[in-house]
PDB file of C-alpha atoms in Angstrom:
ATOM      1  CA  MET R 159       7.060   8.379 -16.217  1.00  0.00           C
ATOM      2  CA  GLU R 160       9.656   5.806 -15.184  1.00  0.00           C
ATOM      3  CA  TYR R 161       9.227   3.142 -12.511  1.00  0.00           C
ATOM      4  CA  LYS R 162      11.389   1.414  -9.902  1.00  0.00           C
ATOM      5  CA  ILE R 163      10.701  -1.562  -7.653  1.00  0.00           C
ATOM      6  CA  LEU R 164      11.878  -0.932  -4.077  1.00  0.00           C
ATOM      7  CA  LYS R 165      11.845  -3.933  -1.724  1.00  0.00           C
ATOM      8  CA  PHE R 166      11.453  -3.692   2.026  1.00  0.00           C
ATOM      9  CA  ALA R 167      13.452  -6.642   3.392  1.00  0.00           C
ATOM     10  CA  PHE R 168      12.363  -6.593   7.032  1.00  0.00           C
ATOM     11  CA  THR R 169      14.896  -7.481   9.695  1.00  0.00           C
ATOM     12  CA  THR R 170      12.292  -7.424  12.473  1.00  0.00           C
ATOM     13  CA  GLY R 171       8.583  -8.098  12.828  1.00  0.00           C
ATOM     14  CA  VAL R 172       6.050  -5.421  11.842  1.00  0.00           C
ATOM     15  CA  HIS R 173       2.889  -4.055  13.403  1.00  0.00           C
ATOM     16  CA  PHE R 174       0.530  -2.542  10.857  1.00  0.00           C
ATOM     17  CA  GLY R 175      -2.951  -1.260  10.764  1.00  0.00           C
ATOM     18  CA  LYS R 176      -5.414  -3.136  12.916  1.00  0.00           C
ATOM     19  CA  ARG R 177      -7.418  -1.250  15.556  1.00  0.00           C
ATOM     20  CA  THR R 178      -6.434  -3.581  18.406  1.00  0.00           C
ATOM     21  CA  LEU R 179      -2.898  -3.842  19.719  1.00  0.00           C
ATOM     22  CA  ASP R 180      -2.899  -7.645  19.634  1.00  0.00           C
ATOM     23  CA  ASP R 181      -3.743  -7.838  15.934  1.00  0.00           C
ATOM     24  CA  THR R 182      -1.839  -6.749  12.830  1.00  0.00           C
ATOM     25  CA  GLU R 183      -1.876  -6.734   9.052  1.00  0.00           C
ATOM     26  CA  PHE R 184       1.106  -7.468   6.820  1.00  0.00           C
ATOM     27  CA  ALA R 185       0.439  -4.955   4.012  1.00  0.00           C
ATOM     28  CA  LEU R 186       0.833  -1.194   4.178  1.00  0.00           C
ATOM     29  CA  GLY R 187      -1.112   1.571   2.446  1.00  0.00           C
ATOM     30  CA  ALA R 188       0.496   4.239   0.284  1.00  0.00           C
ATOM     31  CA  ASP R 189      -0.913   6.916   2.608  1.00  0.00           C
ATOM     32  CA  THR R 190       0.988   5.477   5.591  1.00  0.00           C
ATOM     33  CA  ILE R 191       4.209   5.319   3.580  1.00  0.00           C
ATOM     34  CA  PHE R 192       3.713   8.883   2.386  1.00  0.00           C
ATOM     35  CA  SER R 193       3.180  10.144   5.944  1.00  0.00           C
ATOM     36  CA  ALA R 194       6.359   8.382   7.065  1.00  0.00           C
ATOM     37  CA  LEU R 195       8.259   9.921   4.130  1.00  0.00           C
ATOM     38  CA  CYS R 196       6.954  13.365   5.100  1.00  0.00           C
ATOM     39  CA  GLN R 197       8.463  12.890   8.560  1.00  0.00           C
ATOM     40  CA  GLU R 198      11.812  11.995   6.999  1.00  0.00           C
ATOM     41  CA  TYR R 199      11.746  15.014   4.661  1.00  0.00           C
ATOM     42  CA  LEU R 200      10.824  17.282   7.577  1.00  0.00           C
ATOM     43  CA  LYS R 201      14.051  16.252   9.327  1.00  0.00           C
ATOM     44  CA  GLN R 202      15.858  17.873   6.372  1.00  0.00           C
ATOM     45  CA  GLY R 203      13.848  21.082   6.698  1.00  0.00           C
ATOM     46  CA  GLU R 204      10.403  22.542   6.043  1.00  0.00           C
ATOM     47  CA  GLN R 205      11.359  23.604   2.518  1.00  0.00           C
ATOM     48  CA  GLU R 206      12.378  20.060   1.616  1.00  0.00           C
ATOM     49  CA  LEU R 207       9.057  18.729   2.926  1.00  0.00           C
ATOM     50  CA  LYS R 208       7.119  21.364   0.986  1.00  0.00           C
ATOM     51  CA  SER R 209       8.979  20.516  -2.223  1.00  0.00           C
ATOM     52  CA  PHE R 210       8.299  16.780  -1.798  1.00  0.00           C
ATOM     53  CA  VAL R 211       4.577  17.302  -1.167  1.00  0.00           C
ATOM     54  CA  GLU R 212       4.260  19.659  -4.150  1.00  0.00           C
ATOM     55  CA  LYS R 213       5.929  17.161  -6.483  1.00  0.00           C
ATOM     56  CA  ALA R 214       3.704  14.352  -5.237  1.00  0.00           C
ATOM     57  CA  ALA R 215       0.578  16.508  -5.561  1.00  0.00           C
ATOM     58  CA  ALA R 216       1.542  17.383  -9.149  1.00  0.00           C
ATOM     59  CA  GLY R 217       2.017  13.684  -9.968  1.00  0.00           C
ATOM     60  CA  ALA R 218       5.773  13.963 -10.584  1.00  0.00           C
ATOM     61  CA  ILE R 219       6.252  11.341  -7.858  1.00  0.00           C
ATOM     62  CA  ARG R 220       3.831   8.452  -7.349  1.00  0.00           C
ATOM     63  CA  ILE R 221       3.881   5.500  -4.986  1.00  0.00           C
ATOM     64  CA  SER R 222       1.923   2.274  -4.716  1.00  0.00           C
ATOM     65  CA  ASP R 223       0.824   0.522  -1.574  1.00  0.00           C
ATOM     66  CA  ALA R 224       3.504  -1.707  -0.079  1.00  0.00           C
ATOM     67  CA  LEU R 225       2.596  -5.073  -1.610  1.00  0.00           C
ATOM     68  CA  PRO R 226       3.908  -8.565  -0.776  1.00  0.00           C
ATOM     69  CA  TYR R 227       6.685 -10.439  -2.528  1.00  0.00           C
ATOM     70  CA  ILE R 228       7.958 -13.982  -2.062  1.00  0.00           C
ATOM     71  CA  GLY R 229      11.372 -14.652  -3.568  1.00  0.00           C
ATOM     72  CA  ASP R 230      11.261 -13.349  -7.140  1.00  0.00           C
ATOM     73  CA  THR R 231       7.449 -13.289  -7.241  1.00  0.00           C
ATOM     74  CA  PHE R 232       5.792  -9.897  -6.877  1.00  0.00           C
ATOM     75  CA  TYR R 233       2.117  -9.903  -5.953  1.00  0.00           C
ATOM     76  CA  LEU R 234      -0.583  -7.498  -7.126  1.00  0.00           C
ATOM     77  CA  PRO R 235      -3.953  -6.779  -5.539  1.00  0.00           C
ATOM     78  CA  LYS R 236      -6.714  -8.968  -6.968  1.00  0.00           C
ATOM     79  CA  PRO R 237      -8.444  -6.850  -9.639  1.00  0.00           C
ATOM     80  CA  MET R 238     -12.046  -6.048  -8.738  1.00  0.00           C
ATOM     81  CA  LEU R 239     -13.416  -7.486 -11.951  1.00  0.00           C
ATOM     82  CA  ARG R 240     -15.830 -10.259 -12.832  1.00  0.00           C
ATOM     83  CA  ILE R 241     -13.752 -13.209 -14.042  1.00  0.00           C
ATOM     84  CA  GLU R 242     -15.136 -15.962 -16.258  1.00  0.00           C
ATOM     85  CA  THR R 243     -13.389 -19.240 -15.508  1.00  0.00           C
ATOM     86  CA  GLU R 244     -13.054 -22.502 -17.395  1.00  0.00           C
ATOM     87  CA  GLN R 245     -14.433 -24.347 -14.384  1.00  0.00           C
ATOM     88  CA  LYS R 246     -18.065 -25.410 -14.129  1.00  0.00           C
ATOM     89  CA  ASP R 247     -20.387 -22.954 -12.416  1.00  0.00           C
ATOM     90  CA  GLY R 248     -21.339 -25.587  -9.847  1.00  0.00           C
ATOM     91  CA  ASP R 249     -17.833 -25.957  -8.459  1.00  0.00           C
ATOM     92  CA  SER R 250     -18.303 -24.133  -5.152  1.00  0.00           C
ATOM     93  CA  GLY R 251     -14.680 -24.811  -4.178  1.00  0.00           C
ATOM     94  CA  ILE R 252     -13.403 -22.775  -7.126  1.00  0.00           C
ATOM     95  CA  LYS R 253     -15.802 -19.949  -6.327  1.00  0.00           C
ATOM     96  CA  LYS R 254     -14.646 -19.862  -2.697  1.00  0.00           C
ATOM     97  CA  ALA R 255     -10.991 -19.892  -3.768  1.00  0.00           C
ATOM     98  CA  TYR R 256     -11.551 -16.909  -6.061  1.00  0.00           C
ATOM     99  CA  LYS R 257     -13.368 -15.074  -3.283  1.00  0.00           C
ATOM    100  CA  LYS R 258     -10.607 -15.721  -0.713  1.00  0.00           C
ATOM    101  CA  LEU R 259      -7.781 -14.795  -3.050  1.00  0.00           C
ATOM    102  CA  SER R 260      -6.397 -11.362  -2.176  1.00  0.00           C
ATOM    103  CA  TYR R 261      -3.226 -11.173  -4.259  1.00  0.00           C
ATOM    104  CA  VAL R 262      -2.240 -12.386  -7.714  1.00  0.00           C
ATOM    105  CA  PRO R 263       1.343 -13.100  -8.899  1.00  0.00           C
ATOM    106  CA  ALA R 264       2.307 -10.312 -11.298  1.00  0.00           C
ATOM    107  CA  GLN R 265       3.694 -12.765 -13.852  1.00  0.00           C
ATOM    108  CA  LYS R 266       0.365 -14.654 -13.808  1.00  0.00           C
ATOM    109  CA  LEU R 267      -1.924 -11.649 -14.001  1.00  0.00           C
ATOM    110  CA  GLN R 268      -3.085 -12.470 -17.515  1.00  0.00           C
ATOM    111  CA  GLN R 269      -3.858 -16.054 -16.478  1.00  0.00           C
ATOM    112  CA  TYR R 270      -6.040 -14.695 -13.675  1.00  0.00           C
ATOM    113  CA  LEU R 271      -7.817 -12.301 -16.045  1.00  0.00           C
ATOM    114  CA  ASP R 272      -8.373 -15.146 -18.527  1.00  0.00           C
ATOM    115  CA  GLY R 273      -9.813 -17.374 -15.801  1.00  0.00           C
ATOM    116  CA  THR R 274      -7.138 -20.072 -16.194  1.00  0.00           C
ATOM    117  CA  LEU R 275      -5.154 -19.482 -12.983  1.00  0.00           C
ATOM    118  CA  ASP R 276      -5.086 -22.322 -10.448  1.00  0.00           C
ATOM    119  CA  VAL R 277      -6.321 -20.121  -7.599  1.00  0.00           C
ATOM    120  CA  LYS R 278      -6.282 -22.896  -4.972  1.00  0.00           C
ATOM    121  CA  GLN R 279      -2.625 -23.633  -5.649  1.00  0.00           C
ATOM    122  CA  GLU R 280      -1.683 -19.938  -5.642  1.00  0.00           C
ATOM    123  CA  SER R 281      -3.577 -19.303  -2.380  1.00  0.00           C
ATOM    124  CA  ASP R 282      -1.727 -22.158  -0.680  1.00  0.00           C
ATOM    125  CA  ARG R 283       1.635 -20.998  -2.015  1.00  0.00           C
ATOM    126  CA  PHE R 284       1.006 -17.447  -0.810  1.00  0.00           C
ATOM    127  CA  LYS R 285      -0.166 -18.525   2.641  1.00  0.00           C
ATOM    128  CA  LYS R 286       2.790 -20.861   3.184  1.00  0.00           C
ATOM    129  CA  GLY R 287       5.478 -18.615   1.727  1.00  0.00           C
ATOM    130  CA  LEU R 288       4.851 -15.146   3.136  1.00  0.00           C
ATOM    131  CA  GLY R 289       5.138 -15.246   6.925  1.00  0.00           C
ATOM    132  CA  ASN R 290       3.363 -15.701  10.262  1.00  0.00           C
ATOM    133  CA  LYS R 291       1.556 -13.600  12.813  1.00  0.00           C
ATOM    134  CA  VAL R 292       2.853 -13.806  16.373  1.00  0.00           C
ATOM    135  CA  ILE R 293       1.332 -12.458  19.591  1.00  0.00           C
ATOM    136  CA  LYS R 294       3.761 -11.522  22.340  1.00  0.00           C
ATOM    137  CA  VAL R 295       2.983 -10.598  25.939  1.00  0.00           C
ATOM    138  CA  SER R 296       4.833  -7.590  27.347  1.00  0.00           C
ATOM    139  CA  ALA R 297       4.632  -5.771  30.656  1.00  0.00           C
ATOM    140  CA  ALA R 298       3.908  -2.101  31.166  1.00  0.00           C
ATOM    141  CA  VAL R 299       5.543  -0.775  34.327  1.00  0.00           C
ATOM    142  CA  ARG R 300       3.557   1.825  36.276  1.00  0.00           C
ATOM    143  CA  GLY R 301       5.185   3.126  39.394  1.00  0.00           C
ATOM    144  CA  GLU R 302       7.787   1.089  41.205  1.00  0.00           C
ATOM    145  CA  GLU R 303       5.792  -2.085  41.814  1.00  0.00           C
ATOM    146  CA  GLU R 304       2.706  -2.405  39.606  1.00  0.00           C
ATOM    147  CA  THR R 305       3.127  -4.078  36.197  1.00  0.00           C
ATOM    148  CA  LEU R 306       0.329  -4.628  33.718  1.00  0.00           C
ATOM    149  CA  PRO R 307       0.664  -7.255  30.964  1.00  0.00           C
ATOM    150  CA  TYR R 308      -0.474  -6.466  27.430  1.00  0.00           C
ATOM    151  CA  ARG R 309      -0.455  -8.376  24.159  1.00  0.00           C
ATOM    152  CA  VAL R 310       1.162  -7.098  20.955  1.00  0.00           C
ATOM    153  CA  GLY R 311       0.549  -8.627  17.546  1.00  0.00           C
ATOM    154  CA  ALA R 312       3.442  -8.680  15.084  1.00  0.00           C
ATOM    155  CA  TYR R 313       3.876 -10.155  11.642  1.00  0.00           C
ATOM    156  CA  TYR R 314       7.191 -11.830  10.773  1.00  0.00           C
ATOM    157  CA  PHE R 315       8.041 -12.315   7.116  1.00  0.00           C
ATOM    158  CA  LYS R 316       9.826 -15.488   6.137  1.00  0.00           C
ATOM    159  CA  PRO R 317      13.348 -15.261   4.624  1.00  0.00           C
ATOM    160  CA  GLN R 318      13.221 -13.991   1.015  1.00  0.00           C
ATOM    161  CA  SER R 319       9.774 -12.475   1.614  1.00  0.00           C
ATOM    162  CA  GLY R 320       8.632  -8.964   2.451  1.00  0.00           C
ATOM    163  CA  LEU R 321       6.921  -5.951   0.895  1.00  0.00           C
ATOM    164  CA  TYR R 322       7.716  -3.926  -2.197  1.00  0.00           C
ATOM    165  CA  LEU R 323       6.848  -0.464  -3.386  1.00  0.00           C
ATOM    166  CA  ILE R 324       6.443   0.766  -6.957  1.00  0.00           C
ATOM    167  CA  LEU R 325       7.934   4.240  -7.285  1.00  0.00           C
ATOM    168  CA  GLY R 326       6.898   6.335 -10.281  1.00  0.00           C
ATOM    169  CA  TYR R 327       9.018   9.380 -11.054  1.00  0.00           C
ATOM    170  CA  GLU R 328       9.735  11.919 -13.785  1.00  0.00           C
ATOM    171  CA  ARG R 329      13.192  13.030 -12.639  1.00  0.00           C
ATOM    172  CA  ASN R 330      15.924  10.670 -11.522  1.00  0.00           C
ATOM    173  CA  GLU R 331      17.009  13.158  -8.826  1.00  0.00           C
ATOM    174  CA  ASP R 332      13.582  12.874  -7.193  1.00  0.00           C
ATOM    175  CA  ALA R 333      13.747   9.089  -7.218  1.00  0.00           C
ATOM    176  CA  ILE R 334      17.147   9.140  -5.515  1.00  0.00           C
ATOM    177  CA  GLU R 335      15.812  11.467  -2.798  1.00  0.00           C
ATOM    178  CA  VAL R 336      12.875   9.142  -2.109  1.00  0.00           C
ATOM    179  CA  GLU R 337      15.188   6.117  -2.000  1.00  0.00           C
ATOM    180  CA  ASP R 338      17.496   7.892   0.469  1.00  0.00           C
ATOM    181  CA  SER R 339      14.516   8.790   2.671  1.00  0.00           C
ATOM    182  CA  LEU R 340      13.228   5.209   2.585  1.00  0.00           C
ATOM    183  CA  SER R 341      16.679   3.906   3.523  1.00  0.00           C
ATOM    184  CA  ALA R 342      16.695   6.249   6.530  1.00  0.00           C
ATOM    185  CA  LEU R 343      13.171   5.162   7.379  1.00  0.00           C
ATOM    186  CA  GLY R 344      14.313   1.538   7.400  1.00  0.00           C
ATOM    187  CA  LEU R 345      16.718   2.308  10.246  1.00  0.00           C
ATOM    188  CA  SER R 346      14.039   3.814  12.510  1.00  0.00           C
ATOM    189  CA  GLY R 347      11.202   1.570  11.368  1.00  0.00           C
ATOM    190  CA  ILE R 348       7.733   1.950   9.870  1.00  0.00           C
ATOM    191  CA  GLY R 349       4.313   1.177  11.302  1.00  0.00           C
ATOM    192  CA  GLY R 350       3.453   0.794  14.971  1.00  0.00           C
ATOM    193  CA  LYS R 351       5.531  -0.192  18.036  1.00  0.00           C
ATOM    194  CA  LYS R 352       8.745   1.184  16.542  1.00  0.00           C
ATOM    195  CA  THR R 353      10.033   1.906  20.036  1.00  0.00           C
ATOM    196  CA  ALA R 354       9.875  -1.840  20.620  1.00  0.00           C
ATOM    197  CA  GLY R 355      12.119  -2.385  17.616  1.00  0.00           C
ATOM    198  CA  LEU R 356       9.444  -3.371  15.077  1.00  0.00           C
ATOM    199  CA  GLY R 357       9.183  -2.271  11.444  1.00  0.00           C
ATOM    200  CA  ARG R 358      12.884  -2.061  10.535  1.00  0.00           C
ATOM    201  CA  PHE R 359      14.007  -3.020   7.058  1.00  0.00           C
ATOM    202  CA  GLU R 360      16.776  -2.892   4.489  1.00  0.00           C
ATOM    203  CA  LEU R 361      15.977  -1.274   1.157  1.00  0.00           C
ATOM    204  CA  LYS R 362      16.683  -3.480  -1.845  1.00  0.00           C
ATOM    205  CA  TYR R 363      15.776  -3.425  -5.525  1.00  0.00           C
ATOM    206  CA  GLY R 364      13.726  -5.605  -7.818  1.00  0.00           C
ATOM    207  CA  THR R 365      12.672  -5.627 -11.460  1.00  0.00           C
ATOM    208  CA  PHE R 366       9.299  -5.984 -13.157  1.00  0.00           C
ATOM    209  CA  SER R 367       8.823  -7.802 -16.422  1.00  0.00           C
ATOM    210  CA  GLU R 368       8.516  -5.818 -19.650  1.00  0.00           C
ATOM    211  CA  ASP R 369       4.812  -6.667 -19.693  1.00  0.00           C
ATOM    212  CA  MET R 370       4.282  -5.078 -16.250  1.00  0.00           C
ATOM    213  CA  ILE R 371       6.199  -1.946 -17.218  1.00  0.00           C
ATOM    214  CA  LYS R 372       4.131  -1.701 -20.388  1.00  0.00           C
ATOM    215  CA  ARG R 373       0.950  -1.985 -18.332  1.00  0.00           C
ATOM    216  CA  LEU R 374       2.145   0.747 -15.955  1.00  0.00           C
ATOM    217  CA  LYS R 375       2.914   3.098 -18.816  1.00  0.00           C
ATOM    218  CA  SER R 376      -0.269   2.367 -20.798  1.00  0.00           C
ATOM    219  CA  GLU R 377      -2.447   5.328 -21.742  1.00  0.00           C
ATOM    220  CA  HIS R 378      -4.940   3.580 -24.021  1.00  0.00           C
ATOM    221  CA  GLY R 379      -6.331   0.695 -21.968  1.00  0.00           C
ATOM    222  CA  SER R 380     -10.034   0.097 -21.447  1.00  0.00           C
ATOM    223  CA  VAL R 381      -9.745  -0.810 -17.733  1.00  0.00           C
ATOM    224  CA  TYR R 382      -7.131   0.238 -15.178  1.00  0.00           C
ATOM    225  CA  MET R 383      -6.516  -1.025 -11.638  1.00  0.00           C
ATOM    226  CA  SER R 384      -5.166   1.247  -8.930  1.00  0.00           C
ATOM    227  CA  LEU R 385      -2.209  -0.189  -7.000  1.00  0.00           C
ATOM    228  CA  SER R 386      -2.676   2.311  -4.189  1.00  0.00           C
ATOM    229  CA  LEU R 387      -5.407   3.610  -1.959  1.00  0.00           C
ATOM    230  CA  SER R 388      -6.928   6.468  -3.926  1.00  0.00           C
ATOM    231  CA  LEU R 389      -9.689   9.044  -4.102  1.00  0.00           C
ATOM    232  CA  PRO R 390     -10.585  11.277  -7.066  1.00  0.00           C
ATOM    233  CA  ALA R 391     -10.705  15.012  -6.581  1.00  0.00           C
ATOM    234  CA  LEU R 392     -14.266  16.310  -6.323  1.00  0.00           C
ATOM    235  CA  GLU R 393     -14.362  17.455  -9.960  1.00  0.00           C
ATOM    236  CA  GLU R 394     -13.144  14.001 -11.108  1.00  0.00           C
ATOM    237  CA  LEU R 395     -15.495  11.891  -9.032  1.00  0.00           C
ATOM    238  CA  GLU R 396     -18.531  11.594 -11.311  1.00  0.00           C
ATOM    239  CA  GLU R 397     -16.521  10.529 -14.361  1.00  0.00           C
ATOM    240  CA  ALA R 398     -14.250   8.186 -12.368  1.00  0.00           C
ATOM    241  CA  LEU R 399     -17.231   6.305 -10.940  1.00  0.00           C
ATOM    242  CA  GLN R 400     -18.735   5.427 -14.323  1.00  0.00           C
ATOM    243  CA  GLU R 401     -18.679   1.602 -14.592  1.00  0.00           C
ATOM    244  CA  ALA R 402     -16.071   1.464 -11.802  1.00  0.00           C
ATOM    245  CA  ARG R 403     -15.757  -1.531  -9.463  1.00  0.00           C
ATOM    246  CA  TYR R 404     -14.419  -0.699  -6.026  1.00  0.00           C
ATOM    247  CA  LEU R 405     -14.551  -1.066  -2.234  1.00  0.00           C
ATOM    248  CA  LEU R 406     -14.367   1.861   0.159  1.00  0.00           C
ATOM    249  CA  VAL R 407     -12.165   1.773   3.244  1.00  0.00           C
ATOM    250  CA  LYS R 408     -12.006   4.279   6.088  1.00  0.00           C
ATOM    251  CA  ARG R 409      -8.608   5.769   6.857  1.00  0.00           C
ATOM    252  CA  SER R 410      -8.121   7.411  10.225  1.00  0.00           C
ATOM    253  CA  GLY R 411      -5.521   7.536  12.994  1.00  0.00           C
ATOM    254  CA  PHE R 412      -3.607   9.949  15.201  1.00  0.00           C
ATOM    255  CA  VAL R 413      -1.394  12.870  14.209  1.00  0.00           C
ATOM    256  CA  MET R 414       2.216  11.867  14.848  1.00  0.00           C
ATOM    257  CA  SER R 415       3.636  15.356  15.328  1.00  0.00           C
ATOM    258  CA  GLU R 416       4.805  17.034  18.525  1.00  0.00           C
ATOM    259  CA  ASN R 417       4.254  20.494  17.010  1.00  0.00           C
ATOM    260  CA  TYR R 418       0.657  19.987  15.815  1.00  0.00           C
ATOM    261  CA  ALA R 419      -1.228  20.494  19.109  1.00  0.00           C
ATOM    262  CA  THR R 420      -0.720  20.512  22.865  1.00  0.00           C
ATOM    263  CA  GLU R 421      -2.342  17.092  23.160  1.00  0.00           C
ATOM    264  CA  GLN R 422      -2.645  14.057  20.907  1.00  0.00           C
ATOM    265  CA  SER R 423      -5.127  14.658  18.100  1.00  0.00           C
ATOM    266  CA  ARG R 424      -6.959  12.394  15.700  1.00  0.00           C
ATOM    267  CA  LYS R 425      -6.891  12.819  11.937  1.00  0.00           C
ATOM    268  CA  ARG R 426     -10.218  13.432  10.233  1.00  0.00           C
ATOM    269  CA  ASP R 427     -11.617  10.239   8.709  1.00  0.00           C
ATOM    270  CA  LEU R 428     -11.313   9.869   4.932  1.00  0.00           C
ATOM    271  CA  TYR R 429     -13.003   7.181   2.854  1.00  0.00           C
ATOM    272  CA  VAL R 430     -10.898   6.026  -0.093  1.00  0.00           C
ATOM    273  CA  PHE R 431     -10.951   3.336  -2.778  1.00  0.00           C
ATOM    274  CA  GLN R 432      -9.117   0.172  -1.774  1.00  0.00           C
ATOM    275  CA  SER R 433      -6.216  -0.851  -3.994  1.00  0.00           C
ATOM    276  CA  GLY R 434      -7.426  -3.323  -6.636  1.00  0.00           C
ATOM    277  CA  ALA R 435     -10.315  -1.004  -7.563  1.00  0.00           C
ATOM    278  CA  CYS R 436     -10.844  -0.902 -11.339  1.00  0.00           C
ATOM    279  CA  PHE R 437     -11.813   2.075 -13.482  1.00  0.00           C
ATOM    280  CA  HIS R 438     -12.547   2.763 -17.125  1.00  0.00           C
ATOM    281  CA  ARG R 439     -11.167   6.285 -16.814  1.00  0.00           C
ATOM    282  CA  LYS R 440      -7.963   7.410 -15.155  1.00  0.00           C
ATOM    283  CA  PHE R 441      -8.034  10.205 -12.593  1.00  0.00           C
ATOM    284  CA  GLU R 442      -5.408  12.252 -10.777  1.00  0.00           C
ATOM    285  CA  GLY R 443      -6.627  12.025  -7.197  1.00  0.00           C
ATOM    286  CA  ASP R 444      -5.229  14.345  -4.569  1.00  0.00           C
ATOM    287  CA  ILE R 445      -3.353  14.787  -1.315  1.00  0.00           C
ATOM    288  CA  TYR R 446      -5.880  15.771   1.344  1.00  0.00           C
ATOM    289  CA  ASP R 447      -5.403  17.785   4.525  1.00  0.00           C
ATOM    290  CA  VAL R 448      -6.989  15.651   7.249  1.00  0.00           C
ATOM    291  CA  GLY R 449      -5.901  17.843  10.149  1.00  0.00           C
ATOM    292  CA  ASP R 450      -8.371  19.587  12.428  1.00  0.00           C
ATOM    293  CA  ARG R 451      -7.373  23.121  13.454  1.00  0.00           C
ATOM    294  CA  GLY R 452      -3.812  22.167  14.322  1.00  0.00           C
ATOM    295  CA  ALA R 453      -0.589  24.099  13.826  1.00  0.00           C
ATOM    296  CA  HIS R 454       0.201  22.666  10.359  1.00  0.00           C
ATOM    297  CA  PRO R 455      -1.378  20.557   7.586  1.00  0.00           C
ATOM    298  CA  VAL R 456      -1.694  16.785   8.020  1.00  0.00           C
ATOM    299  CA  TYR R 457      -1.399  15.060   4.652  1.00  0.00           C
ATOM    300  CA  ARG R 458      -3.328  11.995   3.512  1.00  0.00           C
ATOM    301  CA  TYR R 459      -2.013  10.625   0.206  1.00  0.00           C
ATOM    302  CA  ALA R 460      -4.805   9.429  -2.091  1.00  0.00           C
ATOM    303  CA  LYS R 461      -3.348   9.505  -5.597  1.00  0.00           C
ATOM    304  CA  PRO R 462      -3.617   6.385  -7.773  1.00  0.00           C
ATOM    305  CA  LEU R 463      -0.855   4.449  -9.436  1.00  0.00           C
ATOM    306  CA  PHE R 464      -2.591   2.731 -12.332  1.00  0.00           C
ATOM    307  CA  LEU R 465      -1.895  -0.581 -14.037  1.00  0.00           C
ATOM    308  CA  GLU R 466      -3.687  -1.599 -17.230  1.00  0.00           C
ATOM    309  CA  VAL R 467      -5.693  -4.798 -16.733  1.00  0.00           C
ATOM    310  CA  ARG R 468      -7.618  -4.739 -20.025  1.00  0.00           C
ATOM    311  CA  SER R 469      -6.382  -3.231 -23.268  1.00  0.00           C
TER     312      SER R 469
END
């Protein structure tokens, strides 16, 4: 499998994820990106959507979560591994810094794994360089006179910062189709409050180091980290969980389809492994139907994109 780095250079603020309208995250799960891609493929026709889903289910196309970048630095989820550091055990500041750290620079991954990374410095650099959350007050007009104010949270990336996606593919034609769909998606926006102009981006390209590409292509490592939200298929679960380190997150939401039901419907909840989860054995995962008696399937992407973290 080959890999490409696709950068989302946002031209507007974004509204991702949180349950309340006045809050937002800055990262984006692979399942949300996959759902948005499905909507773009559906515009081309039902057959095109079916073909895309089948290729993704077979593993011919894989995507990571949308992860942060700052300038030429690409960030990875913090591996869920126990790290032995060179610092003294009594240094509570170092322990707190490791606990708070969420992302690790890709080019410094080995330093992190070796316990030599200056986590305080990296946390400060990440916090200062990525962007800022802003809360805006808008007015909802009901009738001719009554207006009700409401607060909307949006995240604004700083110049030269944004999110990137790792695209794995077996055929170059498939990669081009995904890139075209992402470019179209950038015009309409991704995430919430798109009608307010949020979530729009330009698609650009980046490059990983040879070491990162080698880690992505590795088949003989002892520990692998998933760079996407993932869930093993039922027959894979027992083996995947052996010595695994992970956190579970609940994925839910509403079905964004006018043809699914006569009224707005919720997706069935699905608990998945958070990106950064580490496993001793690779698994395929699956694409799950989280619809509930609607007119068509509702897909939840939960296939891993693995990166070797220990050889």
